[in-house]
Amino acid sequence: MMNQEARAGLLTDPISLQLGTENLCRCLVRLLSKDPEWLSAKVKFFLPNMDLGSGDQSPDPTQRVIQQLSKLHTQGQSTWQEFIHCVCMELDIPLDLEVPLLSIWGHGDGFPRQLDIGEESQPDPQLHPGLKQPHQSCGSSPRPKQFKKQEQELAKRYLQLLRTSARQRYADRTPRPGQPLAFPQVYIPPILQWSRASAPFDAQEGAVTGDPKAEDGTDVNIRNLFNTKANRGPRVTVLLGKAGMGKTTLAHWLCQKWADGQLDRFQALFLFEFRQLNVITGFLTLPQLLFDLYLRPEAGPEAVFEYLQENANGTLLIFDGLDEVFHPCPSKETAGPEDPASALTLFSRLCRGTLLPGCWVMATSRPGKLPACLPTEVATVHMWGFDGPRVEEYVSRFFSDQPSQEAALAELRADRRLWSMCALPALCQVACLCLYHLLPGSSPGQSAALLATMTQNYVQMVLTLSPPGFLPAESLLGLGEVALRGLETGKVIFFAGDIPPPVMAFGAALGLMTSCVCMGPGHQETGYAFTHLSLQEFFAALHLMASPQVDKDTLSQHVTLTSRWVQRSKARLGLIDHLPTFLAGLASCACRPFLSLLAQQDEAWVGTKQAAVVQALRKLATRRLTGPKVVELCHCVGETQVPELAGFTAQSLPHQMPFHNFLLTYTDLAALTNILGHRDAPIHLDFEGCPLEPRCPEALAGCGQVENLSFKSRKCGDAFAEALSRCLPTMGSLKKLGLAGSKITAQGVSHLVQALPLCPQLEEISFRDNQLKDWEVLSIVEVLPCLPRLRKLDLSLSNVSVSTLLSLTNVAVTCPTVRMLQVRKADLIFLLSPPTETATELQGDLDLRGNANQRKEAQRRSLALRLQKCQLGVHDVEVLIAQLREGPHLDEVDLSGNQLEDEGCQLMAEAAPQLHIARKLDLSSNGLSLAGACRVLSAVSTYRTLAELHVSLLHKTVVLKFAPEPEEQEVIQKRAAFPGSLTFQMPSELLPCAPRIRLTHCALQAQHLEHLCKALGGSCCLRHLDLSGNALGDKGVALLAQLLPGLGALQSLNLSENDLSLDAVFSLTQCFSTLPWLVHLDFSSESQRVILRGDGRDRDLSAAGSLPEFQAGAQFLGFGQRRSSRSFCLRECQLEPLSLSRLCETLEKCPGPLEVKLSCKVLSDQSLETLLHHLPRLPELSLLQLTQMELSPRSPLLLADIFSLCPRVQKVDLRSLHHATLHFRSSEEQEGGCCGRFTGCGLNQEHVEPLCWLLSKCEDLSQLDLSANLLGDAGLRCLLECLPQVPISGSLDLSHNGVSQESVLYLVETLPSCPRIREASVNLGSKQSFWVHFSRQEEARKTLRLSECSFGPQHVPRLATGLSQALRLTELTLTQCFLGLEQLTILLGLLKWPAGLLTLRVEEPWVGKAGVLTLLEVCAQASGNVTEISISETQQQLCIQLEFPHQENPEATTLRLAHRDLGAHHSLLARQLMETCARLRQLSLSQVNLCEASALLLQSLLLSLSELKNFRLTSSCVSSSALAHLTSGLSHCHHLEELDLSNNQLGEEGTKVLTGALEGKCWLKRLDLSHLPLGGSTLAALTRGLSHMTLLQSLRLSHNQIGDTGAQNLAAVLPGLPELRKIDLSANGIGPAGGARLAECLPLCRHLEELMLGYNALGDPTALGLARGLPRHLRVLHLTSSHLGPEGALSLGQALDGCPHIEEISLAENNLAGGVPHFHLGLPLLRQIDLVSCEIDNQTAKPLTASFVLCPALEEIMLSWNLLGDEAAAELARVLPQMGRLKRMDLEKNRITAYGAWLLAEGLAQGSGIQVIRLWNNPIHPEMVERLQSQEPRLDFAFFDNQPQVPHGT
């Protein structure tokens, strides 16, 4: 019972008056007085920032309740309603009290209106008393000294108030176990790790771990967070952690520790949450932020703020939730630092030090895109959550009793997935809360099974917090709707209007929501937020899955993946972080009953929504995702617990999975590992630049799918290495391990070294860029013997000493698997060969060696040692040599860049033979002097295996290269005999065996030569000597020329860049007679290039990257050394007459044959005359070249006179007065014509007569080329007049001389006076060609071709007159000469000869349009008899053969009289044609449209042609009526010998009509009916007609589809054609039956020469039948694409072998694999063989190639589109020199590599006359193609055939 005073007080209290219900108020006070703790907690919940100290509270409990209710009521209607709902839901109250409470105060109607203190009612915010307006800055005016002490006292009181307020705020945060989430029960500090260069001075490790075993309240060394290297400027720390890591908890924990006095360095601490600051839309000053929004001073705010400014280094401001900032930070600020601004702008000013300079600022954020307002020097700390000990500590302190602790830990340890989820502190708290309620009464493992995923933890938490046996679905869905709306609008704080009071009360009752006071200047309002952002996302996912208003499409749109790149570009992260994960978790079958109960729907309805989520995830798995999205997808897929989806996702991941530059936690890798467990194929994981949780690798334990694992991050330290070492032995498929760019020390290395021997499957290990020290490197290297499969160990960018380096070399020498140690300035790499691999590689050599001792030798390993720039000295080299002497054979030793100097280099050179170095010893950049170089040279001069010594003191180069030992060289040569096993990149062991000594740029002078040659004289087989870049001078070269005979037979000598003049050239030229090996001397004055070369294979000493010579392979193929002339090349020199005389006198003693090549800028006439005057005295001269020089215009005349001065001159070629070449006959070649080419020399009319006079002295001038000169019409006329005195017997080229029609007409008029002209062709168009061809004797037949001459009407009479005088002209072609119909008619009428035949061919565009009738009318105007007419409309060509004189045919006269009654124009034209064409023997119509009128005229004409022998109508269109007229006419031509009706557009009926003309053609010899529809009746008529054609020689019926029936009918007729020589039945659909019948009858055709049966499915039976009886005189056999197999082909080959007449064979496009025909007797006349696309491989090609040699007449071999490789190319290259008549070989689309092409080039070089080898589309690199073509232009790699066309008559 309440006493009277209390009752009176309550009734008279303002709240009682406002409530107006005395009884209800009395009952509420009585009820709440029974549970004061609950009321105090609720008051703290609704009024979190209000001071509830004991000073203002009454000692009477009832009065205290009334005061607390008054404070709640003053907060407004919404707060009071929510409090009443909490009372009704959380307390056990009678129903008669609950109903009036909810009915009166639970709704808005029962709350009296009162004054609103919100922002809307107070537009002018009222500041706290004593706080001035912002423009009145605190401390802006000086104060008297007497106030200083008072200000300090005010500040001291405020600082004490801050600490007291914080202590009260956190005093009541230790509730009992099992209470809601809003009150965390224990605090375990998470793992903290420094990032960037901001680690504290005393931090030895990147992680601030604390002591997880400390009692509650013990410090966790948190001072390190505020002990950065920044002494001045802003001191800003950002805590980065994923959601649930405990960032907010840590911020509040820091406040609590400060309140307890543990952070004593800070006098003031302020904590702000950005989610509350987001609510403030107005601008603030810093005092308003500190005092209005946090805690107001009791008095003197100006003094307090001034004190804070003066002691800023003792002030800490914590801003929680930087990632939740709504408004972006402005990029540029224009306002002053003290002007009002937004909260984020104030934060930015604090961070940059413009506000409160010197203060400490700490912010928390999720990792992602931090705002740009943060300074670049900010210190970042990563929060990594809990490791194993922390999880155990948290569980131990969560559960108070020992049995519960042990049971909970047992559940966690037994379930790895649940254990990994507890790494997230928030999830660990949820799991412990669930276990607290689930463990009692459950069996072991049963509780953990209900917590399989993160989503199920949250679901179980909701079930745990709900009333037993009841699920408040409506309230849960209400919370879900609020949560989703908040996520979509970016809201995390909700006010009274955002959330219904019952929903808020439900959330508060279960601890799912917390309250906060959102304050602004002059106002405050209570807001509510979910306990954690992840909880808000969970409830949003619940709403999406369970709400009937959300369809499947809307649900699928929320299943998305977001990237989490670490950038500083965007100011704010999105709120949605785990929503897709929760949706995926709710799609699990385990959540279906819960969702069904929540949605009040059946499980089928829920399953539909779950399937939509799974399908959306499946679509995402098919995309190409970035690393962050892959991790998020793995989380989602793992939450679904759908094995099929996990397997599909795992298989969809790429083989190479990169993860770059985003934060990864242990749980992330655990999710990835979970998905990879469903994968079959191996995967490569590459982590680069990712902030990684130190224990991340533990999540990969047991993952058998990872084949390559690589980490590259400076954030990885010893803790990371320790975790990695624990998981490595469990990854059985791991082959490649990388840990680069980390901060591991000896401690981390020791852990790794212990783990590596447990990973014997490793093949590659990389510890690059870890700055390892000596001990760490040595400890890692000691593990090498324990890793039998290791191929590579990379320890680059380590810090090792010289002594350690020598220890490493000792390991390389002693460890049997090491094959290379490479140490450069930064590199430290071991390459190893596992024993099994080494044995496999050497097996090929073992097979060749053949005995046990050699096999044992081959199994010895070869070691390459590269120690570059390692500061090795002489003493170190001695140690190294001692090590290497006891070691294996060395492949390479590279000691360049050290400090060996002369002594060390000499020691290495002397020790080289004992070390058995196989390839190279590099001593470059070691301070070698000239004296030291000579000692090195003396030391190596007797080496048997030395291949090259290169010393260049200028370039600091000292390199020794070695060739294999003699026995090894033999093996290599045998291996080269099998080109199929070699690629074009030949191994270095095929180095030339002739040693090369290169002493370049060593400052050698003449006085050094004797000592040098003495040292070189000890070399028994020196072949190449390079002394370029020295200072020998002329004196030194002269001395060297005397010493050279003592050096033996060199192959090359390089004396370039030795400051030489022509005197040195004369000294060297004498060596031609003293040095038998000298073949080539090349001297260039300006570039100082001086090369002396023998006749060896090495053609170019200076060209880098030249083609390898493959000597062994060439010798195996039988290629001998090419015999070449001696050559002397002098370039870029001043050639004066005296020098030339001296040079020629020196060359007179040179043995030959000799080629001289001279080059200079200008060669005077006097010098040229001097040179030409000496030519007769050089009997061995074979070639003289004058290149790149300027000659005078008189030089053509001087060169033309050489034919008479020196009869040995065979050819003179002068081009553009810059290049001249003279070819000489040898003493054996005294006969043959001469050739003169003077092109582009500016010759004009005045040069013609003297040139012709000089050329007339030549006895036999076979060719004269005067093209590209300036002759013009006058010069050409003069030349034609002089032609009779010039003894030309070949061709005359006058192209490009600027001539016109005048020259053409004069040429026609000249023909009678030049009886030896046989052909002339002129083109005045774009080609500008003018060719005249001669014979040695008078030519009876002449040909004239005129093209594009643009004749006008005025030219025709003169042309006709000239032609009428050219009585021996037999053929005239006029191509596009603008000769129209009228001009042609005039020309035919004027052209008259006494006697003879003239063929006139006209090609003009109008010919194709005029029609047959018009063209026949033109023919009728000819003055002679027309004996042949050929018309082709498509080719625009009319060809007429005229016979003179005109003669009458009596039969034609009779017929003409018979047609005199035809009348009109047609009759007149017919009579003219009958008269002109009376002796017509051939009529050819091709590609014409034959109309009825033309056919009627042809009918009349055919009736009168008694001498017609040949009639052709091909590829034409003939109407049916015209066909009838034509057939009628042909039926009277009984003397026809050739009839060609092929390719006409006739139907079957038309063909039948046309074949009717065959009746009575008993004289027919050639019949062509190809491409006609020969039906059954037509074919029958044909066979009947054929039986009477006993003289038939050629029958062509291809492409008629006559089939087996037609073939059988023909087979019955063919034996009755005794003269048949050619039959073509290609593409006729003939099968095996028809083919077999043909094969039976063809042997009866005894004169058959050509048989073409291709493109018929004949098969092997036909081939076998043909083989049994091939015609004796067969020349051509075509069976292309005839379905032949190996059996048929072999039988044909045996039958053809030895046939004396066969010339062509085509078996292309048949499957002849293993059955390609080959011959033993040979085919003496075979010219062409076509085996395209026959599946011929290397093995089959060997006997085939041998058969080619037995065919001496072969001109073309076609082997394209087969399977030929380098082995086949080698066989072909071997026989090429033996095939003298071969012109073309087609090897397109095969498998020939660059090596095979090189072999073919070598074969061509042996003297083959082949013109081209086609190699398109073979596997040859474009660079190799270019180099091969430059070496041998006849190799053609282009798609089109690039062979040049030869001009007419050549």
mmCIF file of N, CA, C and O in Angstrom, residues 380-399:
data_model
loop_
_atom_site.group_PDB
_atom_site.id
_atom_site.type_symbol
_atom_site.label_atom_id
_atom_site.label_comp_id
_atom_site.label_asym_id
_atom_site.label_seq_id
_atom_site.Cartn_x
_atom_site.Cartn_y
_atom_site.Cartn_z
ATOM 1 N N THR A 380 46.856 3.348 -39.746
ATOM 2 C CA THR A 380 45.738 2.409 -39.855
ATOM 3 C C THR A 380 46.057 1.143 -39.094
ATOM 4 O O THR A 380 47.187 0.635 -39.128
ATOM 5 N N VAL A 381 45.067 0.637 -38.402
ATOM 6 C CA VAL A 381 45.196 -0.587 -37.610
ATOM 7 C C VAL A 381 44.069 -1.521 -38.028
ATOM 8 O O VAL A 381 42.910 -1.129 -38.065
ATOM 9 N N HIS A 382 44.436 -2.736 -38.363
ATOM 10 C CA HIS A 382 43.439 -3.734 -38.766
ATOM 11 C C HIS A 382 43.007 -4.539 -37.557
ATOM 12 O O HIS A 382 43.827 -4.988 -36.750
ATOM 13 N N MET A 383 41.714 -4.744 -37.439
ATOM 14 C CA MET A 383 41.148 -5.590 -36.391
ATOM 15 C C MET A 383 40.841 -6.946 -37.008
ATOM 16 O O MET A 383 40.100 -7.024 -37.997
ATOM 17 N N TRP A 384 41.392 -7.986 -36.422
ATOM 18 C CA TRP A 384 41.253 -9.318 -37.012
ATOM 19 C C TRP A 384 40.367 -10.249 -36.191
ATOM 20 O O TRP A 384 40.300 -11.445 -36.476
ATOM 21 N N GLY A 385 39.711 -9.753 -35.202
ATOM 22 C CA GLY A 385 38.821 -10.624 -34.445
ATOM 23 C C GLY A 385 39.569 -11.549 -33.517
ATOM 24 O O GLY A 385 40.597 -11.190 -32.937
ATOM 25 N N PHE A 386 39.050 -12.762 -33.366
ATOM 26 C CA PHE A 386 39.573 -13.717 -32.388
ATOM 27 C C PHE A 386 40.372 -14.811 -33.084
ATOM 28 O O PHE A 386 40.003 -15.280 -34.147
ATOM 29 N N ASP A 387 41.454 -15.209 -32.431
ATOM 30 C CA ASP A 387 42.113 -16.453 -32.812
ATOM 31 C C ASP A 387 41.650 -17.545 -31.851
ATOM 32 O O ASP A 387 40.743 -17.334 -31.039
ATOM 33 N N GLY A 388 42.256 -18.712 -31.948
ATOM 34 C CA GLY A 388 41.808 -19.826 -31.122
ATOM 35 C C GLY A 388 41.850 -19.547 -29.635
ATOM 36 O O GLY A 388 40.841 -19.754 -28.931
ATOM 37 N N PRO A 389 42.992 -19.083 -29.081
ATOM 38 C CA PRO A 389 43.029 -18.801 -27.638
ATOM 39 C C PRO A 389 42.003 -17.757 -27.217
ATOM 40 O O PRO A 389 41.432 -17.859 -26.122
ATOM 41 N N ARG A 390 41.756 -16.774 -28.043
ATOM 42 C CA ARG A 390 40.770 -15.749 -27.681
ATOM 43 C C ARG A 390 39.355 -16.326 -27.664
ATOM 44 O O ARG A 390 38.525 -15.945 -26.836
ATOM 45 N N VAL A 391 39.075 -17.211 -28.618
ATOM 46 C CA VAL A 391 37.756 -17.846 -28.600
ATOM 47 C C VAL A 391 37.591 -18.653 -27.312
ATOM 48 O O VAL A 391 36.544 -18.586 -26.638
ATOM 49 N N GLU A 392 38.614 -19.404 -26.955
ATOM 50 C CA GLU A 392 38.516 -20.191 -25.727
ATOM 51 C C GLU A 392 38.361 -19.288 -24.511
ATOM 52 O O GLU A 392 37.575 -19.579 -23.601
ATOM 53 N N GLU A 393 39.091 -18.173 -24.481
ATOM 54 C CA GLU A 393 38.995 -17.257 -23.348
ATOM 55 C C GLU A 393 37.613 -16.633 -23.253
ATOM 56 O O GLU A 393 37.040 -16.502 -22.186
ATOM 57 N N TYR A 394 37.076 -16.287 -24.439
ATOM 58 C CA TYR A 394 35.744 -15.668 -24.431
ATOM 59 C C TYR A 394 34.699 -16.653 -23.920
ATOM 60 O O TYR A 394 33.846 -16.329 -23.098
ATOM 61 N N VAL A 395 34.765 -17.868 -24.404
ATOM 62 C CA VAL A 395 33.805 -18.888 -23.961
ATOM 63 C C VAL A 395 33.956 -19.150 -22.476
ATOM 64 O O VAL A 395 32.967 -19.286 -21.742
ATOM 65 N N SER A 396 35.203 -19.223 -22.024
ATOM 66 C CA SER A 396 35.433 -19.512 -20.608
ATOM 67 C C SER A 396 34.861 -18.413 -19.725
ATOM 68 O O SER A 396 34.345 -18.688 -18.635
ATOM 69 N N ARG A 397 34.918 -17.181 -20.171
ATOM 70 C CA ARG A 397 34.421 -16.075 -19.343
ATOM 71 C C ARG A 397 32.944 -15.816 -19.574
ATOM 72 O O ARG A 397 32.314 -15.135 -18.786
ATOM 73 N N PHE A 398 32.397 -16.332 -20.701
ATOM 74 C CA PHE A 398 30.955 -16.187 -20.928
ATOM 75 C C PHE A 398 30.168 -17.123 -20.021
ATOM 76 O O PHE A 398 29.139 -16.752 -19.461
ATOM 77 N N PHE A 399 30.677 -18.347 -19.897
ATOM 78 C CA PHE A 399 30.006 -19.340 -19.055
ATOM 79 C C PHE A 399 30.664 -19.340 -17.677
ATOM 80 O O PHE A 399 31.881 -19.505 -17.560
#
